[in-house]
Coordinates of C-alpha atoms and ligand atoms in Angstrom, one line a residue:
X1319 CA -13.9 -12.9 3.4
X1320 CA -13.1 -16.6 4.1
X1321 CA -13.6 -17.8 7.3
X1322 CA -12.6 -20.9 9.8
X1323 CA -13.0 -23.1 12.5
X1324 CA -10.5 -22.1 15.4
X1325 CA -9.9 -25.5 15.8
X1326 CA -11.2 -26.9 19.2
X1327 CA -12.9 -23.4 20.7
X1328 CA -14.9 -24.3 17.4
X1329 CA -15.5 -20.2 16.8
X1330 CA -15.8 -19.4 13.0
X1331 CA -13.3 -17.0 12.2
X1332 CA -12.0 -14.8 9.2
X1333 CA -8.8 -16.4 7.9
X1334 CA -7.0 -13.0 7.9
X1335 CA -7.1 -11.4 11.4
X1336 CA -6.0 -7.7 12.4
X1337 CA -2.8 -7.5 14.3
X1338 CA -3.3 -4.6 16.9
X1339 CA 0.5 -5.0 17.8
X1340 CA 3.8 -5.7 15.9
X1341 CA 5.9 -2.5 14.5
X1342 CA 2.7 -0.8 13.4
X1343 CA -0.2 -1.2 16.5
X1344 CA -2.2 0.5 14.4
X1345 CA -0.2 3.1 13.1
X1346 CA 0.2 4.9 16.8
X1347 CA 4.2 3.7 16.7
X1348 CA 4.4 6.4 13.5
X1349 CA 1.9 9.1 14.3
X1350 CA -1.6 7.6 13.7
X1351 CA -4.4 9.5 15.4
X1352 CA -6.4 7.3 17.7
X1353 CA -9.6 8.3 15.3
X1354 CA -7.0 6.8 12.2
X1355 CA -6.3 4.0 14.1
X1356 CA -10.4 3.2 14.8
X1357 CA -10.8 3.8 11.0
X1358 CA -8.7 0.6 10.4
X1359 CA -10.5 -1.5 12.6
X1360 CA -14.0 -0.4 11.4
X1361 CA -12.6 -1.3 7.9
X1362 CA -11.4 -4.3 8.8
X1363 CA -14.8 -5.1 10.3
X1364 CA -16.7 -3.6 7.2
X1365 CA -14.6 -6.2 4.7
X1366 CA -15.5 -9.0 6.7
X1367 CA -12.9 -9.1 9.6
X1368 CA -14.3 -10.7 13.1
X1369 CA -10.7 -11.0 14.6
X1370 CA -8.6 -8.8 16.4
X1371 CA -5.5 -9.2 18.1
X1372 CA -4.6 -7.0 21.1
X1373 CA -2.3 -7.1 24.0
X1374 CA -2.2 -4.7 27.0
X1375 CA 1.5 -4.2 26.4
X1376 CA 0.6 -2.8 22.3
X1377 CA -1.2 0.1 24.2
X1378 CA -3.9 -0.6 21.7
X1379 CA -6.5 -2.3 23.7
X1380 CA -8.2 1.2 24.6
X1381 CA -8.8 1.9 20.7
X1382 CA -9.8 -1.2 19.8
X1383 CA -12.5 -0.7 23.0
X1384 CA -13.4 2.3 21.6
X1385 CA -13.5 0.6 17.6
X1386 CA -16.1 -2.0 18.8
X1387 CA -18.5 0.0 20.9
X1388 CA -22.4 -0.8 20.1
X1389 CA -20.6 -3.5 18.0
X1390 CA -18.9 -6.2 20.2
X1391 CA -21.1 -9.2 19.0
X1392 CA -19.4 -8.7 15.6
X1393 CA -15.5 -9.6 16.7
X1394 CA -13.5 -12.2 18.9
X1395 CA -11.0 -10.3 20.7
X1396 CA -8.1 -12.1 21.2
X1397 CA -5.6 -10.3 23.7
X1398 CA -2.6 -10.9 26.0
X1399 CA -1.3 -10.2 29.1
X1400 CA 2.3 -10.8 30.0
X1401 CA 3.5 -12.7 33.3
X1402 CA 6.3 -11.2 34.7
X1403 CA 6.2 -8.6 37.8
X1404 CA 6.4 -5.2 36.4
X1405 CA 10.2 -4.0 35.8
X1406 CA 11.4 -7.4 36.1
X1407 CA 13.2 -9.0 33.5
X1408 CA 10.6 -10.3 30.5
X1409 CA 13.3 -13.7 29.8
X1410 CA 13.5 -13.9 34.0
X1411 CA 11.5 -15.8 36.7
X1412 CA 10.3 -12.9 38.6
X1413 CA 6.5 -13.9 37.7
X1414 CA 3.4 -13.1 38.2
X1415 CA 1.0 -15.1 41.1
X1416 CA -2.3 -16.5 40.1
X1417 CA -3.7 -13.5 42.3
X1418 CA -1.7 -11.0 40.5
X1419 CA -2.7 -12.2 37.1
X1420 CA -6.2 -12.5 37.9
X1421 CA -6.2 -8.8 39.2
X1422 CA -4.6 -7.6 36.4
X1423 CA -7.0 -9.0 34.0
X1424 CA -9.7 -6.4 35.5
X1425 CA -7.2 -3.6 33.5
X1426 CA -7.9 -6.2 29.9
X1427 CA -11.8 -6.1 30.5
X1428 CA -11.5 -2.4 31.1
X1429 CA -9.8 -0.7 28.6
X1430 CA -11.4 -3.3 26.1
X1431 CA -14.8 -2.3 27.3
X1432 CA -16.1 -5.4 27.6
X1433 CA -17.5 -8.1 30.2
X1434 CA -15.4 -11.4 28.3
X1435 CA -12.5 -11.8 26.3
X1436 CA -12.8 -14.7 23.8
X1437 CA -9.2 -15.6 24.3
X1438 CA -7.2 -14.7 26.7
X1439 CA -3.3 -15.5 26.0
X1440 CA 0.0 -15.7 28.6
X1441 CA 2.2 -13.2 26.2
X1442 CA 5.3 -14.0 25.0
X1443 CA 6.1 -17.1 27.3
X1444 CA 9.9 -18.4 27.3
X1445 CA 10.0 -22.0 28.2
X1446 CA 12.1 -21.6 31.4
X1447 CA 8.8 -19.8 32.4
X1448 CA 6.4 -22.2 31.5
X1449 CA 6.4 -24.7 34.4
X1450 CA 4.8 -21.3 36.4
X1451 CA 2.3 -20.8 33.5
X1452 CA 1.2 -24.3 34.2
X1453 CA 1.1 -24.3 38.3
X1454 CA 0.3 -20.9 38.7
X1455 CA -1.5 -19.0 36.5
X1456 CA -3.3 -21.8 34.6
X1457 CA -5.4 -22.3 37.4
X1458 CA -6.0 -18.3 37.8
X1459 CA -7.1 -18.6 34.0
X1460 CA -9.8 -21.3 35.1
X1461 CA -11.2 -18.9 37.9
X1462 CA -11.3 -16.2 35.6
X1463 CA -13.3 -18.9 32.6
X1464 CA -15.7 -19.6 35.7
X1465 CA -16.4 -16.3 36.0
X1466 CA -17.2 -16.0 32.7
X1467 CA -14.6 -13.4 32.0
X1468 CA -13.0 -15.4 29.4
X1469 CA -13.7 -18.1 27.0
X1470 CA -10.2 -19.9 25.9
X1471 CA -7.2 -20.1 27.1
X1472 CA -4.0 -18.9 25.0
X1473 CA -0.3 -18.9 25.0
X1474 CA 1.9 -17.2 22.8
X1475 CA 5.7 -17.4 22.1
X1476 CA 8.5 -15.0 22.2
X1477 CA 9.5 -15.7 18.2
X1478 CA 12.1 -13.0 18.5
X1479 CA 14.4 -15.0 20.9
X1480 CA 12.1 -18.6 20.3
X1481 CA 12.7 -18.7 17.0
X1482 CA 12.7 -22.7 16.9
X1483 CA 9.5 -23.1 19.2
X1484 CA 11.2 -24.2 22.2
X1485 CA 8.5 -23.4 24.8
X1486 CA 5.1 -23.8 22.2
X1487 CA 6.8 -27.4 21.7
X1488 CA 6.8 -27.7 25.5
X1489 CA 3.1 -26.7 25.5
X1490 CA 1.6 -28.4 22.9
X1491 CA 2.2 -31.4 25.0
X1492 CA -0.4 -30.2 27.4
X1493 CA -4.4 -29.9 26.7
X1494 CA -4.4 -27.1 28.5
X1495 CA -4.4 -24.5 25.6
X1496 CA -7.9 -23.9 23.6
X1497 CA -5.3 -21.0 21.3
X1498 CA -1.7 -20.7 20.3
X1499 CA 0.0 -18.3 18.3
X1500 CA 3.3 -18.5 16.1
X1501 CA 6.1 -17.3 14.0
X1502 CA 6.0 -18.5 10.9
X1503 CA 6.7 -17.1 7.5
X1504 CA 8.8 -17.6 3.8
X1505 CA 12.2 -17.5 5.9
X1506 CA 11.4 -19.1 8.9
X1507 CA 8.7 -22.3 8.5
X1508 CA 10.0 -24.4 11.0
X1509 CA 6.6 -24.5 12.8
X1510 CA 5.9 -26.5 9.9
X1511 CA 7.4 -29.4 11.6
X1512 CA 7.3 -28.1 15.3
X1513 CA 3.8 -26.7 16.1
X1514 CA 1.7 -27.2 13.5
X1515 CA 1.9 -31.4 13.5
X1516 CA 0.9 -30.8 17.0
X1517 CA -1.8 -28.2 16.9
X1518 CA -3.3 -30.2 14.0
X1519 CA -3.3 -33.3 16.1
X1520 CA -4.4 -31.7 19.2
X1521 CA -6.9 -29.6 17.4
X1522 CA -5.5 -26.6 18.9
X1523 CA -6.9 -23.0 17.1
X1524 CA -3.5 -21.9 15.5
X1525 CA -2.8 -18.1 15.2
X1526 CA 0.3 -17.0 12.8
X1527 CA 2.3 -13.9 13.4
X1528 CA 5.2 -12.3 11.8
X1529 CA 4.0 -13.4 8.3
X1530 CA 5.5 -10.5 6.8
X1531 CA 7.2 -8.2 9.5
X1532 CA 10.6 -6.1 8.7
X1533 CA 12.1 -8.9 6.1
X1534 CA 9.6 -9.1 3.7
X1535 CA 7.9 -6.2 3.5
X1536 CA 11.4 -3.9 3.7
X1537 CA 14.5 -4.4 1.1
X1538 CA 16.7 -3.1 3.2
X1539 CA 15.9 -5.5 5.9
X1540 CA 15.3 -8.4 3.4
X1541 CA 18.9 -7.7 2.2
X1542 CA 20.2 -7.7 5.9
X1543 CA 18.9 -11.1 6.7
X1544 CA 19.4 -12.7 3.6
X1545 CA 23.4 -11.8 3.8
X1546 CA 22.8 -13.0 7.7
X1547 CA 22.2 -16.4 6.5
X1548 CA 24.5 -16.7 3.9
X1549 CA 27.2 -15.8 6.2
X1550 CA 25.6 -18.6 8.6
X1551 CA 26.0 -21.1 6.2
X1552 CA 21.9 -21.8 5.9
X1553 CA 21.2 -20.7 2.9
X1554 CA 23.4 -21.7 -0.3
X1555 CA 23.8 -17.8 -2.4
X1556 CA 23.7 -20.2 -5.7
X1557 CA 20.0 -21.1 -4.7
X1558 CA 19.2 -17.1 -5.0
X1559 CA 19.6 -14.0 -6.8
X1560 CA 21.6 -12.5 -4.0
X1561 CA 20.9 -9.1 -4.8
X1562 CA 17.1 -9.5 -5.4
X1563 CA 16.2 -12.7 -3.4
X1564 CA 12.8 -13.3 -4.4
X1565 CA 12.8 -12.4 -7.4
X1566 CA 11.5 -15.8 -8.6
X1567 CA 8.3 -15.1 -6.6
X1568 CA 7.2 -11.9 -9.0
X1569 CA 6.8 -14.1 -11.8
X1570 CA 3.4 -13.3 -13.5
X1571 CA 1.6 -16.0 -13.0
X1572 CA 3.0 -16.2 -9.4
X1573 CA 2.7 -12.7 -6.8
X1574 CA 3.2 -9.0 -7.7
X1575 CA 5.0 -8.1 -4.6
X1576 CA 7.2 -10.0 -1.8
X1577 CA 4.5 -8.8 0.9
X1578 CA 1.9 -10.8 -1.1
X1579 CA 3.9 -13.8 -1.5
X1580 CA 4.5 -13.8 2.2
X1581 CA 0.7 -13.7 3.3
X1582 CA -0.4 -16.0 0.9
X1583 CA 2.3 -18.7 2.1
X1584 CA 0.9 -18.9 5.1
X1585 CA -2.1 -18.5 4.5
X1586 CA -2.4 -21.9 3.0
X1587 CA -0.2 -23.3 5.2
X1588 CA -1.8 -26.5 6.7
X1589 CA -2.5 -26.3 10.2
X1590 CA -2.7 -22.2 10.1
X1591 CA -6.8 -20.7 10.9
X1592 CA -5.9 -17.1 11.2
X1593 CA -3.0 -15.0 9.7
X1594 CA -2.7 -11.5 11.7
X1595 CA -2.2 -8.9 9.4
X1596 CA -0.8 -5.7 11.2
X1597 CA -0.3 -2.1 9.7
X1598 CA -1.9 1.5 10.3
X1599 CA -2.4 1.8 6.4
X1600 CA -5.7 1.6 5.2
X1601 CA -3.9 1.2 1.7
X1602 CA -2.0 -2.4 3.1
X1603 CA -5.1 -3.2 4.8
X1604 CA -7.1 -3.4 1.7
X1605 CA -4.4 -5.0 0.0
X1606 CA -3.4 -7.6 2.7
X1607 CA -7.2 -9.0 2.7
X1608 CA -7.8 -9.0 -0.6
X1609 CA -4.1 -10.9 -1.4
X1610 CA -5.4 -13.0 1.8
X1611 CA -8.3 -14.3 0.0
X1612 CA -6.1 -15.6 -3.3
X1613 CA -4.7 -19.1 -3.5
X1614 CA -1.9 -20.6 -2.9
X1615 CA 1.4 -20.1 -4.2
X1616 CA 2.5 -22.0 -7.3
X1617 CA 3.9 -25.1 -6.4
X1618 CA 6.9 -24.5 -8.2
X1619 CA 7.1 -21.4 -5.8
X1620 CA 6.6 -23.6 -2.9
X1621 CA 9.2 -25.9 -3.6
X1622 CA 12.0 -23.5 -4.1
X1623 CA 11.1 -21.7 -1.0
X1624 CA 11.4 -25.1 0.6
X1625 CA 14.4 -25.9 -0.9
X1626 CA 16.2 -22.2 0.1
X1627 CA 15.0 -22.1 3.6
X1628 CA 13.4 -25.4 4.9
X1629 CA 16.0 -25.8 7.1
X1630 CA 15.8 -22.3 8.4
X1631 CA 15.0 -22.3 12.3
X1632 CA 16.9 -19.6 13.8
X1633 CA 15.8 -16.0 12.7
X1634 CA 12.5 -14.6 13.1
X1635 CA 12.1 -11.4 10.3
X1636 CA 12.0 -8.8 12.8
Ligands
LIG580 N1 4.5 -12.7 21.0 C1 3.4 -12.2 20.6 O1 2.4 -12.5 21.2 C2 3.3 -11.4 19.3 C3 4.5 -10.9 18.8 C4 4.4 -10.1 17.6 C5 3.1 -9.9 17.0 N2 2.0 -10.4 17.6 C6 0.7 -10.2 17.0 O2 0.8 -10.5 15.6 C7 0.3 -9.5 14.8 C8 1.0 -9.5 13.5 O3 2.3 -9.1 13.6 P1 2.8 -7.9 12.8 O4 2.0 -6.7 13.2 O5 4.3 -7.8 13.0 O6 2.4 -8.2 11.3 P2 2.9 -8.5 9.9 O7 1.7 -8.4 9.1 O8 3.8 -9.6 9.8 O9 3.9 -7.2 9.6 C9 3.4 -5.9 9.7 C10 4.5 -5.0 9.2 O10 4.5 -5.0 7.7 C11 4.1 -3.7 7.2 N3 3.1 -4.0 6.2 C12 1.9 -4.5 6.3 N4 1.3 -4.6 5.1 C13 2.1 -4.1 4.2 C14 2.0 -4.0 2.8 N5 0.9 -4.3 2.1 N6 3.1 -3.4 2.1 C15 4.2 -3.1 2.8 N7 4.3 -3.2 4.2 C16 3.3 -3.7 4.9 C17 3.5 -3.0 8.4 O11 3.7 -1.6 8.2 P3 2.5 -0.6 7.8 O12 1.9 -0.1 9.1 O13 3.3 0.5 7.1 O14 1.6 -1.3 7.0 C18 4.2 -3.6 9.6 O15 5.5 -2.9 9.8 C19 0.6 -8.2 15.7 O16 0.0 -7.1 15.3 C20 0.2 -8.7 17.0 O17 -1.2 -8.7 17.1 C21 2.1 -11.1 18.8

């Protein structure tokens, strides 16, 4: 396993992290057992794996309590709480008071097991909400770092609906964030010139999610949003076989699957410490750390990705 500096927080992390979330969380969205969903996380940890992204509204933060037990030194636990009063809308202003938030935080340390989180992130923050994140609940995050319940302070965006980093661009103008986390992947790299300029400036510890997600690691879905942009007008169908759109990236001496292609772009993306990885197969575990480890695409890969969807800001791969 490679591993990083999380920028400023200055923890050394492995470069691929496990995503407890997403369309998987672990495999309990299809029928995991909780004991199959543990088995991921302990072989994560066994190949090297001391990251591990959780958020109390995945419903995974008991399991991965229960994964790290009599092991807790061994993994960062990054995890997420969202700011909006329950039942309220999750785009709305309806938010959460310092007080509430800090209360709420009891239920993270809980179910996790554990007397600190290492990062503790606002989840899924629109930017019409983050004025409140700032005079409200930033100060709750301070008490809670006093208190030695938490070590860094995170924020993560709403990809799905941000999908051109409206409120992470809003953020990064602040030094209030240790930890941000991102959409970014093969059809959708516009953090490359939204957040990650900034993080790298700022030194901010840069988390990527949705690397892989429906469109590339489904046809069907890579089929619906490749025919999506087309009819957008922001990709060009000459620049692509239309009916097998990456096939230039299974050359041989380039990736043997779309899936791998996708991690490894961002991967090596500048600016990028930690790519989640999230799935409830131990198969696509083993085979999303070890593709993790290789290098980067060719450049001639790079450049036509570039080319096809460098200007591509406004879909996120769900
Ligand atoms: N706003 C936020 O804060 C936010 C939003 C979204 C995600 N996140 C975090 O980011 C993490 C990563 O996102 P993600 O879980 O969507 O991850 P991802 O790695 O981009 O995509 C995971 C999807 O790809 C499939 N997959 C994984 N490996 C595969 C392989 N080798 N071959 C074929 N299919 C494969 C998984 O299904 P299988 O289970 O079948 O492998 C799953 O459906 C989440 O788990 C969560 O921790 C945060």
């Amino acid at each position: 396993m490679q591993y990083v500096t999380l920028g400023k927080t200055g923890l050394n992390v492995s470069s691929a992290g496990l995503g407890c979330g997403g369309h998987s969380r672990l495999g309990q969205a299809y029928g995991n057992s909780t004991a199959q969903s543990i088995a991921i996380i302990h072989a994560a940890m066994d190949m090297g794996v001391n990251f591990i992204d959780t958020a109390t509204a995945y419903g995974t933060e008991p399991i991965v309590g229960e994964a790290i037990k009599g092991r807790r030194d061994e993994v960062i636990i990054s995890t997420k709480r969202t700011i909006f009063q329950q039942g309220a809308s999750p785009t709305g202003n309806e938010l959460l008071t310092g007080a509430e938030f800090i209360t709420g935080v009891e239920d993270n340390l809980k179910l996790l097991g554990t007397d600190h989180i290492d990062i503790l992130h606002l989840h899924g923050v629109f930017a019409n909400q983050y004025d409140h994140c700032v005079q409200e609940l930033v100060p709750a995050l301070h008490q809670l770092q006093d208190q030695g319940k938490i070590r860094f302070l995170g924020v993560t965006e709403r990809f799905i609906r941000d999908t051109n980093h409206t409120m992470l661009s809003r953020a990064l103008e602040d030094d209030v964030w240790d930890v941000v986390m991102t959409g970014f992947n093969m059809i959708n790299p516009s953090a490359r010139h939204t957040v990650l300029p900034k993080t790298q400036e700022k030194n901010t510890g840069t988390l990527i999610m949705f690397a892989v997600r429906r469109a590339l690691s489904d046809p069907d879905a890579t089929a619906e949003i490749i025919s999506e942009l087309i009819s957008a007008g922001l990709i060009d169908p000459s620049d692509l076989d239309t009916e097998n759109p990456f096939s230039f990236l299974l050359a041989p001496n380039c990736a043997s699957t779309v899936t791998e292609a996708a991690y490894r772009f961002c991967r090596h993306e500048p600016g990028a410490h930690v790519v989640l990885t999230g799935t409830g197969s131990l198969e696509h575990l083993k085979e999303n750390l070890e593709v993790l480890q290789m290098p980067a695409l060719p450049t001639e890969a790079q450049d036509k990705l570039r080319n096809i969807f460098g200007n591509v800001d406004s879909v996120s791969g769900n």
